[in-house]
Amino acid sequence: MKNIVVIGAGTMGNGIAHTAAASGFEVTLVDVAGELLQRALATIAANLQRGVDKGKMPAAEKVAVVARIRTATDLEAMATADIVIEAISENLAAKLDLFAKLDTVAGPECILASNTSSISITKIAAATKRPDKVIGMHFMNPVPVMALVEVIRGIATSDDTFQCVESLAKQMGKTAIEVNDYPGFVANRVLMPMINEAIFALYEGVATAASIDGVMKLGMNHPMGPLTLADFIGLDVCLAILRVLEGGFGDPKYRPCPLLVKMVDAGWLGRKSGRGFYSYA
Ligand SMILES: NC(=O)c1ccc[n+]([C@@H]2O[C@H](COP(=O)([O-])OP(=O)(O)OC[C@H]3O[C@@H](n4cnc5c(N)ncnc54)[C@H](O)[C@@H]3O)[C@@H](O)[C@H]2O)c1
């Protein structure tokens, strides 16, 4: 694999593009508007600069990594892509629409991977005529730092596709862990109920946000508390994942806390909007 197309230049897309380019791949980063792409490139350059400042990377390498990332607002780059990694918003209709389009513009051998946190890979694959080449490649946030890629096999994903993606993850310095396609896979099936329960504890007045996070940090040795983590992930993303778990299993134990719903309604999405359980002025 040489050419990687990353679609969606938000929190995850810019991290995936950064990591792929730093691992030597030619990357095209695609989003709907030029200014979003410029912001993503600025974020990548600033994150790389931190490595330069700490003496972990020569300044010339930073320049070379950024130069390996092209940007586009259309799907033309798809024709020469070896793999597309989709990282657009966690919205089923948007992902189905995009994968149907990708299937028509990407070369026949191109693998179509989704970074979805919870949406069925089998369902996404069914929007294409190449379900054997569709797979989940679920990076963790922040991508340049976190070692795991959860690799999700849809019902029709081929062994060849799995092996290509496992090897790509390795070349990007990550460890792939194989999981099957059920709502939330493993990472979010375990993480989101914990975050939701922390929000319920806040909602019911059991403790303040800082105290809930303090208990989990000091008592369970978690590097960050669940409410800080929710702000970091994005409260809209957390809510979307809980809805997939709730709908997918039909089990009320995944019911999102009303406080989470209200905060998302208010546009309090966590770090990215400047306000969530904490303020990021
Ligand atoms: N935020 C996390 O911690 C996290 C972790 C793992 C996986 N994910 C998953 O990664 C995906 C992206 O999440 P995010 O947090 O980066 O979201 P985000 O909101 O930060 O970014 C999404 C980007 O996709 C773009 N976009 C939307 N529709 C598009 C389209 N049709 N074509 C091109 N670009 C489009 C938006 O303009 C935006 O820039 C989601 O599926 C999410 O569930 C998120």
Tab-separated table of C-alpha atoms and ligand atoms in Angstrom, residues 7-14 16 30-33 36 73 75 86-91 94-95 97-98 101 114-119 137-143 188 229 232-234 236-237 240-241 272, ligand 1:
chain	number	residue	atom	x	y	z
A	7	ILE	CA	-12.124	11.233	4.368
A	8	GLY	CA	-13.169	13.643	7.129
A	9	ALA	CA	-10.565	16.051	8.526
A	10	GLY	CA	-11.948	16.397	12.058
A	11	THR	CA	-10.504	15.114	15.337
A	12	MET	CA	-9.855	11.592	14.040
A	13	GLY	CA	-9.210	12.273	10.350
A	14	ASN	CA	-6.382	14.694	11.044
A	16	ILE	CA	-5.041	9.364	11.005
A	30	VAL	CA	-10.688	14.998	2.052
A	31	ASP	CA	-13.372	17.148	3.657
A	32	VAL	CA	-16.349	19.170	2.487
A	33	ALA	CA	-14.712	22.621	2.736
A	36	LEU	CA	-11.705	22.644	7.409
A	73	THR	CA	-12.796	18.584	-1.430
A	75	LEU	CA	-13.472	12.255	-4.434
A	86	GLU	CA	-13.457	7.093	6.269
A	87	ALA	CA	-13.614	9.318	9.374
A	88	ILE	CA	-16.691	11.481	8.764
A	89	SER	CA	-19.324	12.222	11.408
A	90	GLU	CA	-20.925	9.267	13.237
A	91	ASN	CA	-24.095	9.306	11.139
A	94	ALA	CA	-24.045	9.939	5.740
A	95	LYS	CA	-21.766	6.893	5.890
A	97	ASP	CA	-24.282	7.544	1.121
A	98	LEU	CA	-20.495	8.043	1.118
A	101	LYS	CA	-20.260	6.797	-3.856
A	114	SER	CA	-14.405	2.952	8.279
A	115	ASN	CA	-13.193	4.503	11.521
A	116	THR	CA	-16.755	4.319	12.889
A	117	SER	CA	-17.014	3.985	16.668
A	118	SER	CA	-20.126	1.858	16.629
A	119	ILE	CA	-21.999	1.636	13.312
A	137	MET	CA	-10.357	0.336	11.215
A	138	HIS	CA	-11.141	1.944	14.551
A	139	PHE	CA	-8.299	4.185	15.699
A	140	MET	CA	-8.225	5.623	19.205
A	141	ASN	CA	-8.011	9.302	20.084
A	142	PRO	CA	-5.448	10.914	19.937
A	143	VAL	CA	-4.351	8.764	16.993
A	188	ASN	CA	-17.181	1.388	23.055
A	229	LEU	CA	-12.678	11.667	28.515
A	232	PHE	CA	-12.257	14.810	24.804
A	233	ILE	CA	-14.163	12.320	22.610
A	234	GLY	CA	-16.995	14.788	21.914
A	236	ASP	CA	-22.197	14.277	20.283
A	237	VAL	CA	-20.010	11.278	19.418
A	240	ALA	CA	-24.419	8.767	18.854
A	241	ILE	CA	-22.588	5.645	20.094
A	272	LYS	CA	-14.177	20.949	20.404
B	1	LIG	N1	-13.741	11.536	18.557
B	1	LIG	C1	-13.250	10.368	18.974
B	1	LIG	O1	-12.660	10.253	20.059
B	1	LIG	C2	-13.384	9.154	18.089
B	1	LIG	C3	-12.607	8.003	18.385
B	1	LIG	C4	-12.682	6.907	17.510
B	1	LIG	C5	-13.517	6.921	16.411
B	1	LIG	N2	-14.275	8.057	16.164
B	1	LIG	C6	-15.131	8.050	14.961
B	1	LIG	O2	-14.438	8.740	13.941
B	1	LIG	C7	-15.385	9.383	13.078
B	1	LIG	C8	-15.082	10.873	13.035
B	1	LIG	O3	-15.197	11.386	14.336
B	1	LIG	P1	-14.543	12.809	14.721
B	1	LIG	O4	-14.595	12.877	16.212
B	1	LIG	O5	-13.258	12.987	14.004
B	1	LIG	O6	-15.653	13.803	14.113
B	1	LIG	P2	-15.501	15.366	13.790
B	1	LIG	O7	-16.868	15.920	13.934
B	1	LIG	O8	-14.377	15.963	14.568
B	1	LIG	O9	-15.062	15.384	12.233
B	1	LIG	C9	-15.871	14.900	11.195
B	1	LIG	C10	-15.410	15.570	9.907
B	1	LIG	O10	-16.048	14.907	8.794
B	1	LIG	C11	-16.405	15.900	7.842
B	1	LIG	N3	-17.451	15.356	6.990
B	1	LIG	C12	-18.747	15.112	7.305
B	1	LIG	N4	-19.391	14.564	6.249
B	1	LIG	C13	-18.476	14.474	5.239
B	1	LIG	C14	-18.510	13.983	3.898
B	1	LIG	N5	-19.631	13.468	3.382
B	1	LIG	N6	-17.385	14.046	3.148
B	1	LIG	C15	-16.239	14.554	3.665
B	1	LIG	N7	-16.138	15.010	4.936
B	1	LIG	C16	-17.240	14.969	5.709
B	1	LIG	C17	-16.832	17.109	8.682
B	1	LIG	O11	-16.782	18.293	7.916
B	1	LIG	C18	-15.783	17.060	9.815
B	1	LIG	O12	-14.633	17.810	9.491
B	1	LIG	C19	-16.778	9.051	13.626
B	1	LIG	O13	-17.280	7.931	12.959
B	1	LIG	C20	-16.481	8.738	15.092
B	1	LIG	O14	-17.441	7.884	15.664
B	1	LIG	C21	-14.217	9.163	16.973
